[in-house]
Short mmCIF file of C-alpha atoms and ligand atoms in Angstrom, two decimals:
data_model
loop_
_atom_site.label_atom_id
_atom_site.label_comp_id
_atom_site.label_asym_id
_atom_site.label_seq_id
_atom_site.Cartn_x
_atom_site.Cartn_y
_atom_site.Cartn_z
CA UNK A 2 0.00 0.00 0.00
CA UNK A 3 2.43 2.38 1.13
CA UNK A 4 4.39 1.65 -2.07
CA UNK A 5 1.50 2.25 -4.11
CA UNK A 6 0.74 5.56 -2.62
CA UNK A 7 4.36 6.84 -3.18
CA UNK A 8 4.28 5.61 -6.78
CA UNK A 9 1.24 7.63 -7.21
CA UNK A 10 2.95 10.56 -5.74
CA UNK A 11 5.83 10.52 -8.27
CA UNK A 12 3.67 10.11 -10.67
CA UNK A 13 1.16 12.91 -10.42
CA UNK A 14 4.79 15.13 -9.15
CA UNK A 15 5.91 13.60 -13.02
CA UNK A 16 2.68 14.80 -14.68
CA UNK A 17 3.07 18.31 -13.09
CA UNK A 18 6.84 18.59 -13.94
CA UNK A 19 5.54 17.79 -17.60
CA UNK A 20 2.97 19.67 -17.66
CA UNK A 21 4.75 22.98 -17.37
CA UNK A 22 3.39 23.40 -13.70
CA UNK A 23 6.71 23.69 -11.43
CA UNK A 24 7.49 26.67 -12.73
CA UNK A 25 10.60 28.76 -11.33
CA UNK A 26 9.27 32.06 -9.28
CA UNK A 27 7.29 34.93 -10.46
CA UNK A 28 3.38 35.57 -11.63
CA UNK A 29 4.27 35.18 -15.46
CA UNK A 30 2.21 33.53 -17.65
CA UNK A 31 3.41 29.51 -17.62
CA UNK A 32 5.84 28.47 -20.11
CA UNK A 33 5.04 25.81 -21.89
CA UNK A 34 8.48 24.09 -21.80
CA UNK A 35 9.61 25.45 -18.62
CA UNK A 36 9.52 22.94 -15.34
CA UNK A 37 12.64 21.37 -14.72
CA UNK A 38 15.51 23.18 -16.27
CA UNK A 39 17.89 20.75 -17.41
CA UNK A 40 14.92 18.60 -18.66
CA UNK A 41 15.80 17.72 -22.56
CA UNK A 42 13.14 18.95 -24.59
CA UNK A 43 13.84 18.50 -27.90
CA UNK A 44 17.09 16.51 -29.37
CA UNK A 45 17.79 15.78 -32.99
CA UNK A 46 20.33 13.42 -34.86
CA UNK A 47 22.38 14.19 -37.94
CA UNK A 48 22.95 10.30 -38.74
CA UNK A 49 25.63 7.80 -37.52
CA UNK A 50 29.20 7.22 -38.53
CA UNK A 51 29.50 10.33 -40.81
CA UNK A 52 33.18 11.76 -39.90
CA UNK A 53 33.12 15.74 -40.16
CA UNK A 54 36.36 16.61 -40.86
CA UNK A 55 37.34 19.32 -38.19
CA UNK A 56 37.29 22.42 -40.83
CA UNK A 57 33.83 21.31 -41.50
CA UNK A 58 33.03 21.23 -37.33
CA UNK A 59 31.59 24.73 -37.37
CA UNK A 60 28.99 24.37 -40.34
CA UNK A 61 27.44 21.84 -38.54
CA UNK A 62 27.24 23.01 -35.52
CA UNK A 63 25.79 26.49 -37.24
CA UNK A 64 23.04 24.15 -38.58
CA UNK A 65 22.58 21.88 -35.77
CA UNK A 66 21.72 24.64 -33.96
CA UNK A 67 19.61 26.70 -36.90
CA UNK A 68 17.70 23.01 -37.01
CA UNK A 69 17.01 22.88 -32.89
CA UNK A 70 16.39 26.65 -32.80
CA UNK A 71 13.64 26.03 -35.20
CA UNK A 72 11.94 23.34 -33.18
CA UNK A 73 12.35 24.99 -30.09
CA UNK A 74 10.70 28.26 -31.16
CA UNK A 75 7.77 26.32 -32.01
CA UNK A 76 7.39 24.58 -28.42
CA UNK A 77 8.29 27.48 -26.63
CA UNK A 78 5.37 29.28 -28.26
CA UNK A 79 3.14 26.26 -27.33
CA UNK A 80 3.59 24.36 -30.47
CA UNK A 81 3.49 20.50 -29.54
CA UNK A 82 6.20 18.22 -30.05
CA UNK A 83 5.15 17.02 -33.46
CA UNK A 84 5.13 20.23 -34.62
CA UNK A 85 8.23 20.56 -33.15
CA UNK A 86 9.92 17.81 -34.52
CA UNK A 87 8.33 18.26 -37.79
CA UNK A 88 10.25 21.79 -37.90
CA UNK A 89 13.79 20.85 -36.28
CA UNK A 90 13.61 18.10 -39.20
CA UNK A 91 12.44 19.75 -41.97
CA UNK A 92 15.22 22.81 -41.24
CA UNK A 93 17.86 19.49 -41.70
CA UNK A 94 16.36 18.44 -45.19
CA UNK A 95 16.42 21.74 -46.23
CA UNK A 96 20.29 21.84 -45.73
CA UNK A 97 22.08 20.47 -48.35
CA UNK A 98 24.44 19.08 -45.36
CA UNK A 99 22.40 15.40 -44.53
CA UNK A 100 20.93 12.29 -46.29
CA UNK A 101 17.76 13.28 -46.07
CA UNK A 102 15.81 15.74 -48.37
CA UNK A 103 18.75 17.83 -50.61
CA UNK A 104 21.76 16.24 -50.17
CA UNK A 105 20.06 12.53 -49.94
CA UNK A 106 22.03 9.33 -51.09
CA UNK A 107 21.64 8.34 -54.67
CA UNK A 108 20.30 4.82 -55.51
CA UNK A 109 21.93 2.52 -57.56
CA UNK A 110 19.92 3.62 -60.02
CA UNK A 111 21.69 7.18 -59.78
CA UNK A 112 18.11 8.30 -58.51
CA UNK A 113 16.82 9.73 -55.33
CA UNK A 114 14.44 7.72 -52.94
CA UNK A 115 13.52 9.38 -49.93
CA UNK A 116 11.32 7.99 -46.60
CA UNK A 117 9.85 9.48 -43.73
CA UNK A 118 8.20 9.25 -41.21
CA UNK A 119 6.45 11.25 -37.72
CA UNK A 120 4.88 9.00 -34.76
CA UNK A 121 2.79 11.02 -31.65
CA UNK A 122 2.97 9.23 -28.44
CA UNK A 123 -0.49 10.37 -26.66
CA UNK A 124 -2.33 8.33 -29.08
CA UNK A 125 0.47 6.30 -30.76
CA UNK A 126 -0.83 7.91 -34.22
CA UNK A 127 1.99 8.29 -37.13
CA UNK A 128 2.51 8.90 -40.77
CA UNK A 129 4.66 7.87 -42.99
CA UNK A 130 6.18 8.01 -46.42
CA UNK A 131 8.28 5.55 -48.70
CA UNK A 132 10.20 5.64 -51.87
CA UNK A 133 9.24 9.14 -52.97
CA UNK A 134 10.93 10.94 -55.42
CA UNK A 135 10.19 14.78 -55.92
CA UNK A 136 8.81 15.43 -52.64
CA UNK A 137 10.99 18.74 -51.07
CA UNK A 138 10.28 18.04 -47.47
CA UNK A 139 8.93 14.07 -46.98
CA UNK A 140 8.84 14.83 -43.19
CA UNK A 141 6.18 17.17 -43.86
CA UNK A 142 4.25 14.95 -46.21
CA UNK A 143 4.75 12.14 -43.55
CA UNK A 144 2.90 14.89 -41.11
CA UNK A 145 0.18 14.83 -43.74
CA UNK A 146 -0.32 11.46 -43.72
CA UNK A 147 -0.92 11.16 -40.38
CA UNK A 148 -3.88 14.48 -40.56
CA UNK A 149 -5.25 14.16 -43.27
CA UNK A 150 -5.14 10.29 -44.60
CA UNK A 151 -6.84 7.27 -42.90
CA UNK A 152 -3.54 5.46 -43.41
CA UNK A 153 -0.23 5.20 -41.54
CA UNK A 154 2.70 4.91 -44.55
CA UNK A 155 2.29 5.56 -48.13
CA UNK A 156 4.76 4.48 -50.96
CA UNK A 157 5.93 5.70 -54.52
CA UNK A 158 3.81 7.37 -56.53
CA UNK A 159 0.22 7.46 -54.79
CA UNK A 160 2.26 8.67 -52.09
CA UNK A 161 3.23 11.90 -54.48
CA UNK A 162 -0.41 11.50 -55.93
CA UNK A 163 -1.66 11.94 -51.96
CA UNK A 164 0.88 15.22 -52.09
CA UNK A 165 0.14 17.12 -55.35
CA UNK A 166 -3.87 16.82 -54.06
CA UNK A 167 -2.37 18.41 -50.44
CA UNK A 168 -0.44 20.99 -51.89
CA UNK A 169 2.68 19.87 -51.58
CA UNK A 170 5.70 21.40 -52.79
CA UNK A 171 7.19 18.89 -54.78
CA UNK A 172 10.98 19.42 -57.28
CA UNK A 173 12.65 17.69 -59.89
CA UNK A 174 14.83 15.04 -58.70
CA UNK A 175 18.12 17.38 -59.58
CA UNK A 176 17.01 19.09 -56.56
CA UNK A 177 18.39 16.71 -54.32
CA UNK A 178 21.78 16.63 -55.92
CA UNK A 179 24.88 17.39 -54.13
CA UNK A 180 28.56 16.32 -55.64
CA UNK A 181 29.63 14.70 -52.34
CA UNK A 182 26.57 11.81 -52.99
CA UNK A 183 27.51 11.63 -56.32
CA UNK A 184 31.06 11.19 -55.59
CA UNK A 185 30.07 8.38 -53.00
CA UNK A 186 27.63 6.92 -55.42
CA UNK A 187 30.76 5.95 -57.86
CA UNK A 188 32.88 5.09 -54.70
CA UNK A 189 30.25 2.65 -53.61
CA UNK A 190 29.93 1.46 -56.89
CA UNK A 191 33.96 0.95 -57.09
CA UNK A 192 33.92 -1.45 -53.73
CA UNK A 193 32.88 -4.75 -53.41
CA UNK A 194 28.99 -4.27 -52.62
CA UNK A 195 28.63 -6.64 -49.83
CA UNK A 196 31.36 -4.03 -47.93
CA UNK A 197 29.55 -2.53 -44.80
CA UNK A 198 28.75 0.85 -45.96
CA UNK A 199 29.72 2.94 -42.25
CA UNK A 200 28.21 6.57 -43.19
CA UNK A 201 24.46 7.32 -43.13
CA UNK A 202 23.89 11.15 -42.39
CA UNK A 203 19.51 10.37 -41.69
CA UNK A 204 17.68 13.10 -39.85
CA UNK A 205 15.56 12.87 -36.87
CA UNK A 206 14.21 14.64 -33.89
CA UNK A 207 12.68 13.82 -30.63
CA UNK A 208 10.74 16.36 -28.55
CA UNK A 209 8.48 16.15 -25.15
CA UNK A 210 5.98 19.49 -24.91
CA UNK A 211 4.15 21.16 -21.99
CA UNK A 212 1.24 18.94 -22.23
CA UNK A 213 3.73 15.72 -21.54
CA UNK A 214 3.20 14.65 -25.16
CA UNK A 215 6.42 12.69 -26.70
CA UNK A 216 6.75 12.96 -30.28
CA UNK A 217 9.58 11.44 -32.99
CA UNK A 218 10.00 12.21 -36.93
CA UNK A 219 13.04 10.71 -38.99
CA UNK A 220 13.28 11.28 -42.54
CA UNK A 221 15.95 9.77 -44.69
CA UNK A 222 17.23 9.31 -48.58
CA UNK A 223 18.32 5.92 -47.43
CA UNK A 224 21.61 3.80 -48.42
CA UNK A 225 24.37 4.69 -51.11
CA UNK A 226 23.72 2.31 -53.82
CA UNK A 227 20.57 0.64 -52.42
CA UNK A 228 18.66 -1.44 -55.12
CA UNK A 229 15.62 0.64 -56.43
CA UNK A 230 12.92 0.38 -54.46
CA UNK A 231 14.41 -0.97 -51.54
CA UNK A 232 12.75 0.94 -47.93
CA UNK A 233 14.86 1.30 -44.95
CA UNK A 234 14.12 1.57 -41.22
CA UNK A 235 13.21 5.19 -41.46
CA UNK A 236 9.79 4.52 -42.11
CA UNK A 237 8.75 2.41 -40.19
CA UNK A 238 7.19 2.95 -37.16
CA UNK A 239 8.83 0.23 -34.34
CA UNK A 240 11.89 -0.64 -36.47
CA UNK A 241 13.14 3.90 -37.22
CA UNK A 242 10.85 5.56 -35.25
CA UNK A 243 8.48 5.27 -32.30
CA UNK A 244 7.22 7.57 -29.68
CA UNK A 245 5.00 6.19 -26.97
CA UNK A 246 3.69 8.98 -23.74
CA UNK A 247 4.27 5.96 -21.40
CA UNK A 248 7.97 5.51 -22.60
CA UNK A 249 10.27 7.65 -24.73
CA UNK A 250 10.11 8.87 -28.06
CA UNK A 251 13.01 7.28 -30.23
CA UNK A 252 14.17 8.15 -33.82
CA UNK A 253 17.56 5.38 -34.88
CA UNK A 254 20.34 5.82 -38.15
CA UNK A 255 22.16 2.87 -38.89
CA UNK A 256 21.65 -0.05 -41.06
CA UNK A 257 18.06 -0.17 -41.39
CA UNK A 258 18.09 -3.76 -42.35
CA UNK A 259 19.29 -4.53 -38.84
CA UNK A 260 16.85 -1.92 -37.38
CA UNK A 261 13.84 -3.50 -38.85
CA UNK A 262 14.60 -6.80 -37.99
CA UNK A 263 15.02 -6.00 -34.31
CA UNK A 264 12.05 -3.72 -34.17
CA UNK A 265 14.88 -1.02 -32.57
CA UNK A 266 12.57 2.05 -31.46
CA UNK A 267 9.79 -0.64 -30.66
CA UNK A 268 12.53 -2.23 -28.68
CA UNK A 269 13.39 0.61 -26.92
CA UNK A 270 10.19 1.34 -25.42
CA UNK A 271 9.23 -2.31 -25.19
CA UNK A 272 12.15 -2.90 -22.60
CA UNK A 273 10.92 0.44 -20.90
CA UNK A 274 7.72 -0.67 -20.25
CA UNK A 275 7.77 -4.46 -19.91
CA UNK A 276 11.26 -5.29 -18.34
CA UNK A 277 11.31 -1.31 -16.37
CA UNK A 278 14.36 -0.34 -17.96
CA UNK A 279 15.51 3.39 -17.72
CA UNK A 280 15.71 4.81 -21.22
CA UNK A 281 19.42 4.65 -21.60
CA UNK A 282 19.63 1.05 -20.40
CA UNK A 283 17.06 0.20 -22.75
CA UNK A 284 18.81 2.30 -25.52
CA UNK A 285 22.58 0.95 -25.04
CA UNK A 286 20.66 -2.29 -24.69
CA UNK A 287 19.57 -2.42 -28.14
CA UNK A 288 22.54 -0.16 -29.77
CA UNK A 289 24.98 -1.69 -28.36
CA UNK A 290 23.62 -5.54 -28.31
CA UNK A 291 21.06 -6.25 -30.16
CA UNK A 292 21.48 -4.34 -33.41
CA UNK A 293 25.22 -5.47 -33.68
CA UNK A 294 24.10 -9.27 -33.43
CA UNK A 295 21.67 -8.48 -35.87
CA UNK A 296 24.56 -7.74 -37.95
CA UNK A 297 24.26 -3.65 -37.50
CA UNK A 298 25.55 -0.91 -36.89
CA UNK A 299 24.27 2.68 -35.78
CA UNK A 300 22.63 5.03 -33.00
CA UNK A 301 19.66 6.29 -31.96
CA UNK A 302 18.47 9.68 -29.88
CA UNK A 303 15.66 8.34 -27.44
CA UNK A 304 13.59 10.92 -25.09
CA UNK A 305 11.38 9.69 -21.79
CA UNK A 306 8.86 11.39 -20.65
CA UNK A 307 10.69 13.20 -17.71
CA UNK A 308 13.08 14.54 -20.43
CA UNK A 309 16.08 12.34 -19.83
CA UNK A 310 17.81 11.92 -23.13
CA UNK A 311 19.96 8.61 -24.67
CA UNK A 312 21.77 9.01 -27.11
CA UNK A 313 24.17 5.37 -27.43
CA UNK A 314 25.54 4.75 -30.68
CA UNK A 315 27.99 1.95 -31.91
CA UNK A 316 29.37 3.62 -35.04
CA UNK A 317 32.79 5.77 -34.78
CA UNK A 318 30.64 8.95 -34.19
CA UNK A 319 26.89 10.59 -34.86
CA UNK A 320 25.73 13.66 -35.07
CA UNK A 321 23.35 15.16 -32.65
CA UNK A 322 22.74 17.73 -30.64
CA UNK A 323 19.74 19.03 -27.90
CA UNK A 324 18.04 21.47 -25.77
CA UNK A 325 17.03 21.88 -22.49
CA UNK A 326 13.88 23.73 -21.26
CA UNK A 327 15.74 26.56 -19.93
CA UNK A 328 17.33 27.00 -23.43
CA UNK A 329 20.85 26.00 -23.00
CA UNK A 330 22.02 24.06 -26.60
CA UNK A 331 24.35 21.36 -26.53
CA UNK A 332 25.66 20.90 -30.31
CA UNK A 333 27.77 17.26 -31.45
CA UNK A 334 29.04 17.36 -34.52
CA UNK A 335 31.24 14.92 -33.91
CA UNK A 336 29.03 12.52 -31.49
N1 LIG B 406 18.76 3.96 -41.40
C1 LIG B 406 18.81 4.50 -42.73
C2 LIG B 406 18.39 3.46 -43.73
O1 LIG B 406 18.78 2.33 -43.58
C3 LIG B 406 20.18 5.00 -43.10
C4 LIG B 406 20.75 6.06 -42.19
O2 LIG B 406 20.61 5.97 -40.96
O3 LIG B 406 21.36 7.00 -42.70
O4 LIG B 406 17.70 3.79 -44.67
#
């Protein structure tokens, strides 16, 4: 009984802390993101195993931040954490700099195939996108998807059908160019294709708003040389991305063939819940365990619901970077 009673204590002391209430001092109108200071509320991931060489440190850090500062504005002004996600994320496709919207991987094909996808943990409700081709921002049309569909992931070309009726910006697929993936394209194509291929360079973003609501978005162009029409992790709610309220909110880069077949973010939240893991036992569990015995290699960014961040990865390095409530940016270039 007594145990009982002090669980519920925490608990409703949790859904206060998340809920904006414990706010420091004064008669100011509450702040949605404010309650414990050093609470993570919003982290994102540049991908695993790229290596920034140090005179390219600085850009990334200017656009890791530019990317959090752009999901941050949008929770401190009450925005929830899909939206905020969906903005951190879409900032990072816009930047030439990741594999994921300009600047994604070319197929073998010497085309661009791009997946995405957003998951809300209040009501475990996602979208998602696969194999699309001229879609500018997939993270957004992921979003859309989830609003304004009856369906969770949509592939190919209904799925650019589904965004010319939305309004969707959509560009040719030159668009997405960038000389570094083309130069990698005819390295990959140079090495013996069963060599593990060690930089990825996906986008994601994780992000727990004043209402308590966990959110995660990860949008992707894939791998270097994949066979046409092959789908990665990304997509895929459980295996790229999950977010559940009563767990974390998880978006993974790695080998996506190893991700899916471990369910990774499912994983995750799975050993959270069932076997009362903390979030970065569960993470390192499945980063550091049970991806590399499923032959893969990568990291994820995972988020619980009291804003404790994970961030294991088993590649040389990743990318990432996050902020707390009280605004204070911690940028990774380097991992
Ligand atoms: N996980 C992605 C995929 O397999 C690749 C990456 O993380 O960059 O499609």
């Amino acid at each position: 009984m007594r145990k009982l009673g002090r669980g519920r204590i925490l608990a409703a002391a949790t859904l206060a802390v998340a809920a904006g209430v414990l706010l420091p001092g004064s008669g100011q109108a509450a702040d949605p993101v404010a309650g414990q200071r050093d609470r993570v509320v919003l982290a994102i991931h540049g991908g695993a195993g790229t290596a920034v060489p140090p005179e390219q440190e600085e850009t990334y850090r200017q656009v890791l931040r530019a990317a959090l500062e752009a999901g941050f504005k949008v929770l401190r002004s009450g925005g929830s954490s899909l939206d905020g996600t969906e903005a951190a994320v879409r900032n990072m496709e816009d930047s030439g700099l990741f594999n994921a919207g300009k600047g994604a991987v070319f197929n073998t094909d010497a085309q661009h195939e791009l997946d995405a996808s957003v998951m809300r943990g209040r009501d475990l409700r996602g979208g998602a996108v696969a194999g699309v081709q001229h879609i500018k921002n997939p993270i957004s049309l992921a979003r859309l998807v989830m609003d304004k569909s009856p369906h969770v992931l949509m592939a190919g070309q209904g799925a650019e059908m589904f965004a010319r009726e939305q309004g969707v910006t959509t560009v040719p697929q030159d668009y997405f160019f960038t000389e570094r993936r083309w130069k990698e394209l005819l390295e990959a194509k140079k090495n013996d294709p069963n060599r593990e291929k060690l930089q990825f360079g996906t986008v994601g973003a994780v992000a727990l708003d004043g209402a308590g609501d966990l959110a995660a978005a990860t949008s992707t162009g894939g791998l270097t040389n994949k066979l046409v029409g092959r789908i990665g992790d990304s997509p895929l709610l459980g295996a790229g991305t999950y977010a559940k309220n009563a767990t974390a909110a998880i978006s993974c880069t790695g080998t996506g063939e190893s991700f899916i077949r471990t369910s990774a973010a499912h994983e995750i939240s799975a050993l959270m819940e069932h076997g009362r893991m903390p979030v970065r036992q569960a993470a390192e569990k499945v980063v550091r365990e049970e991806v590399p015995a499923a032959n893969g290699t990568g990291g994820v960014i995972a988020l619980d619901r009291n804003g404790v961040l994970a961030t294991p990865y088993s590649s040389k390095s990743m990318i990432f970077g996050y902020v707390t409530a009280d605004g204070r940016f911690t940028l990774r270039p380097t991992g």
